[in-house]
mmCIF file of C-alpha atoms in Angstrom:
data_model
loop_
_atom_site.group_PDB
_atom_site.id
_atom_site.type_symbol
_atom_site.label_atom_id
_atom_site.label_comp_id
_atom_site.label_asym_id
_atom_site.label_seq_id
_atom_site.Cartn_x
_atom_site.Cartn_y
_atom_site.Cartn_z
ATOM 1 C CA MET A 16 48.949 -58.327 -8.932
ATOM 2 C CA ILE A 17 48.463 -55.116 -6.961
ATOM 3 C CA THR A 18 51.223 -54.725 -4.347
ATOM 4 C CA ARG A 19 50.263 -51.221 -3.321
ATOM 5 C CA ASN A 20 48.349 -52.473 -0.255
ATOM 6 C CA LYS A 21 50.423 -55.583 0.359
ATOM 7 C CA VAL A 22 52.411 -55.670 3.599
ATOM 8 C CA LEU A 23 55.995 -56.435 2.612
ATOM 9 C CA SER A 24 57.397 -57.064 6.097
ATOM 10 C CA ILE A 25 56.559 -56.862 9.779
ATOM 11 C CA THR A 26 59.208 -55.851 12.332
ATOM 12 C CA THR A 27 58.558 -56.180 16.064
ATOM 13 C CA PHE A 28 60.537 -54.521 18.864
ATOM 14 C CA ILE A 29 59.950 -55.417 22.501
ATOM 15 C CA ILE A 30 61.209 -52.804 24.962
ATOM 16 C CA GLY A 31 60.273 -53.969 28.436
ATOM 17 C CA THR A 32 56.509 -54.357 28.178
ATOM 18 C CA LEU A 33 56.169 -51.953 25.247
ATOM 19 C CA VAL A 34 55.677 -53.628 21.890
ATOM 20 C CA ILE A 35 56.225 -51.566 18.748
ATOM 21 C CA LEU A 36 55.271 -52.967 15.358
ATOM 22 C CA PHE A 37 56.353 -51.551 12.041
ATOM 23 C CA LEU A 38 54.199 -52.721 9.147
ATOM 24 C CA MET A 39 56.105 -51.838 6.008
ATOM 25 C CA ARG A 40 54.832 -51.130 2.513
ATOM 26 C CA ARG A 41 57.624 -49.761 0.372
ATOM 27 C CA ASN A 42 58.357 -46.345 1.941
ATOM 28 C CA VAL A 43 55.263 -46.346 4.186
ATOM 29 C CA LYS A 44 55.265 -47.814 7.691
ATOM 30 C CA ARG A 45 52.587 -48.050 10.346
ATOM 31 C CA GLU A 46 54.000 -47.727 13.860
ATOM 32 C CA VAL A 47 51.897 -49.068 16.715
ATOM 33 C CA SER A 48 52.477 -49.752 20.403
ATOM 34 C CA TYR A 49 50.409 -51.543 23.025
ATOM 35 C CA TYR A 50 49.771 -51.420 26.760
ATOM 36 C CA GLU A 51 50.577 -54.480 28.898
ATOM 37 C CA ASN A 52 46.894 -55.473 28.757
ATOM 38 C CA GLY A 53 47.078 -55.673 24.938
ATOM 39 C CA GLN A 54 45.131 -52.448 24.372
ATOM 40 C CA LEU A 55 46.428 -50.203 21.582
ATOM 41 C CA LYS A 56 48.539 -47.322 22.987
ATOM 42 C CA HIS A 57 49.404 -45.343 19.855
ATOM 43 C CA GLU A 58 49.456 -45.606 16.085
ATOM 44 C CA VAL A 59 50.940 -43.434 13.373
ATOM 45 C CA ILE A 60 51.954 -43.646 9.712
ATOM 46 C CA LEU A 61 55.541 -42.927 8.683
ATOM 47 C CA LYS A 62 56.307 -42.091 5.072
ATOM 48 C CA ASN A 63 59.966 -42.090 4.081
ATOM 49 C CA GLY A 64 60.840 -42.256 7.785
ATOM 50 C CA LYS A 65 58.778 -39.189 8.777
ATOM 51 C CA TYR A 66 55.445 -38.973 10.560
ATOM 52 C CA ASN A 67 52.733 -38.376 8.009
ATOM 53 C CA GLY A 68 49.011 -38.325 8.648
ATOM 54 C CA LEU A 69 47.160 -38.730 11.906
ATOM 55 C CA TRP A 70 48.953 -39.788 15.107
ATOM 56 C CA LEU A 71 46.501 -41.361 17.559
ATOM 57 C CA ASP A 72 47.174 -41.891 21.285
ATOM 58 C CA TYR A 73 44.811 -43.998 23.361
ATOM 59 C CA PHE A 74 43.981 -44.307 27.038
ATOM 60 C CA GLU A 75 44.490 -47.755 28.546
ATOM 61 C CA ASN A 76 40.698 -48.201 28.532
ATOM 62 C CA GLY A 77 40.662 -47.806 24.715
ATOM 63 C CA GLY A 78 39.335 -44.236 24.534
ATOM 64 C CA ILE A 79 41.158 -41.717 22.366
ATOM 65 C CA HIS A 80 43.575 -39.548 24.353
ATOM 66 C CA ALA A 81 44.978 -37.389 21.520
ATOM 67 C CA ARG A 82 44.908 -36.877 17.753
ATOM 68 C CA THR A 83 47.738 -35.016 16.079
ATOM 69 C CA ALA A 84 48.068 -34.175 12.378
ATOM 70 C CA PHE A 85 51.534 -34.572 10.857
ATOM 71 C CA GLU A 86 52.843 -33.661 7.436
ATOM 72 C CA ASP A 87 56.360 -34.580 6.348
ATOM 73 C CA GLY A 88 57.504 -35.093 9.958
ATOM 74 C CA LYS A 89 56.086 -31.851 11.325
ATOM 75 C CA LYS A 90 52.925 -31.047 13.251
ATOM 76 C CA ASN A 91 50.631 -29.385 10.739
ATOM 77 C CA GLY A 92 47.006 -28.797 11.556
ATOM 78 C CA ARG A 93 45.047 -29.710 14.633
ATOM 79 C CA ASN A 94 46.160 -31.509 17.771
ATOM 80 C CA THR A 95 43.240 -32.434 20.013
ATOM 81 C CA ILE A 96 43.670 -33.799 23.536
ATOM 82 C CA TYR A 97 40.734 -35.475 25.267
ATOM 83 C CA ASN A 98 39.819 -36.190 28.898
ATOM 84 C CA GLU A 99 39.107 -39.791 29.847
ATOM 85 C CA ASN A 100 35.405 -38.832 29.849
ATOM 86 C CA GLY A 101 35.685 -38.128 26.092
ATOM 87 C CA ASN A 102 35.398 -34.335 26.277
ATOM 88 C CA VAL A 103 37.968 -32.122 24.581
ATOM 89 C CA HIS A 104 40.579 -30.899 27.076
ATOM 90 C CA GLN A 105 42.717 -28.867 24.663
ATOM 91 C CA GLU A 106 42.897 -28.014 20.965
ATOM 92 C CA ASN A 107 46.074 -26.744 19.350
ATOM 93 C CA GLU A 108 46.749 -25.534 15.817
ATOM 94 C CA PHE A 109 50.235 -26.055 14.380
ATOM 95 C CA LYS A 110 51.934 -24.868 11.215
ATOM 96 C CA ASP A 111 55.336 -26.375 10.355
ATOM 97 C CA ASP A 112 55.744 -27.609 13.959
ATOM 98 C CA GLU A 113 55.043 -24.160 15.440
ATOM 99 C CA LEU A 114 52.115 -23.680 17.807
ATOM 100 C CA GLN A 115 49.778 -20.976 16.465
ATOM 101 C CA ILE A 116 46.646 -21.167 18.636
ATOM 102 C CA SER A 117 45.767 -23.127 21.784
ATOM 103 C CA LYS A 118 42.297 -23.547 23.295
ATOM 104 C CA ASP A 119 41.671 -24.934 26.783
ATOM 105 C CA TYR A 120 38.382 -26.448 27.903
ATOM 106 C CA THR A 121 36.912 -27.306 31.293
ATOM 107 C CA ASP A 122 36.195 -30.937 32.228
ATOM 108 C CA ASP A 123 32.617 -30.547 30.978
ATOM 109 C CA GLY A 124 33.812 -29.280 27.564
ATOM 110 C CA THR A 125 33.197 -25.528 27.997
ATOM 111 C CA LEU A 126 35.726 -23.228 26.310
ATOM 112 C CA GLU A 127 37.874 -21.625 29.018
ATOM 113 C CA GLU A 128 40.755 -19.855 27.277
ATOM 114 C CA ILE A 129 42.278 -19.140 23.852
ATOM 115 C CA ARG A 130 45.955 -18.237 23.428
ATOM 116 C CA MET A 131 47.725 -17.079 20.265
ATOM 117 C CA TYR A 132 51.479 -17.446 19.800
ATOM 118 C CA ASP A 133 54.207 -15.763 17.785
ATOM 119 C CA SER A 134 56.924 -17.653 15.868
ATOM 120 C CA LEU A 135 59.081 -17.809 19.028
ATOM 121 C CA GLY A 136 56.349 -19.544 21.033
ATOM 122 C CA ARG A 137 55.423 -16.483 23.077
ATOM 123 C CA ILE A 138 51.802 -15.679 23.882
ATOM 124 C CA ILE A 139 50.778 -12.615 21.893
ATOM 125 C CA ASP A 140 47.089 -12.595 22.776
ATOM 126 C CA LYS A 141 44.762 -14.360 25.188
ATOM 127 C CA TYR A 142 40.990 -14.566 25.556
ATOM 128 C CA CYS A 143 39.313 -15.963 28.664
ATOM 129 C CA TYR A 144 35.725 -17.163 28.897
ATOM 130 C CA LYS A 145 33.161 -17.596 31.658
ATOM 131 C CA LYS A 146 31.156 -20.778 32.201
ATOM 132 C CA ASP A 147 28.226 -19.236 30.294
ATOM 133 C CA GLY A 148 30.436 -18.769 27.199
ATOM 134 C CA THR A 149 30.804 -14.977 27.406
ATOM 135 C CA ARG A 150 34.220 -13.303 27.393
ATOM 136 C CA ASP A 151 35.820 -12.700 30.777
ATOM 137 C CA PHE A 152 37.633 -9.388 30.347
ATOM 138 C CA SER A 153 38.820 -9.389 33.969
ATOM 139 C CA ARG A 154 41.203 -12.332 33.219
ATOM 140 C CA ALA A 155 42.202 -11.492 29.641
ATOM 141 C CA LYS A 156 45.561 -9.898 30.450
ATOM 142 C CA LYS A 157 48.592 -11.041 28.462
ATOM 143 C CA ASP A 158 51.128 -13.241 30.270
#
């Protein structure tokens, strides 16, 4: 009998109208929560009590609001935040929970700005873009 994919227990917590389920398989849990209307609000995998894998947040209408990559409890990789229209609003790159690069987009999905950060979270460089995609050197001053 293969127990690797067998759910060993289900734990439910009700906090007001927020329902959180933990589906447990040995040291791996799947955490989920729901909106009042029953629509999935977020889901994430925990391994040995730490976030591991892709964290997904959803809008109440079911569309994806954000995707965040975790490794051993820390943000590692890409975090993408979406508008309700489905376009990317912001992309962030993390390494060991530290923000490295952030990109902002307009509502129609056009790249607007790129910021790079040092290990203390300070902006070390910034690039701004015009609607046509070319660099906007008039706005590219460091904060």
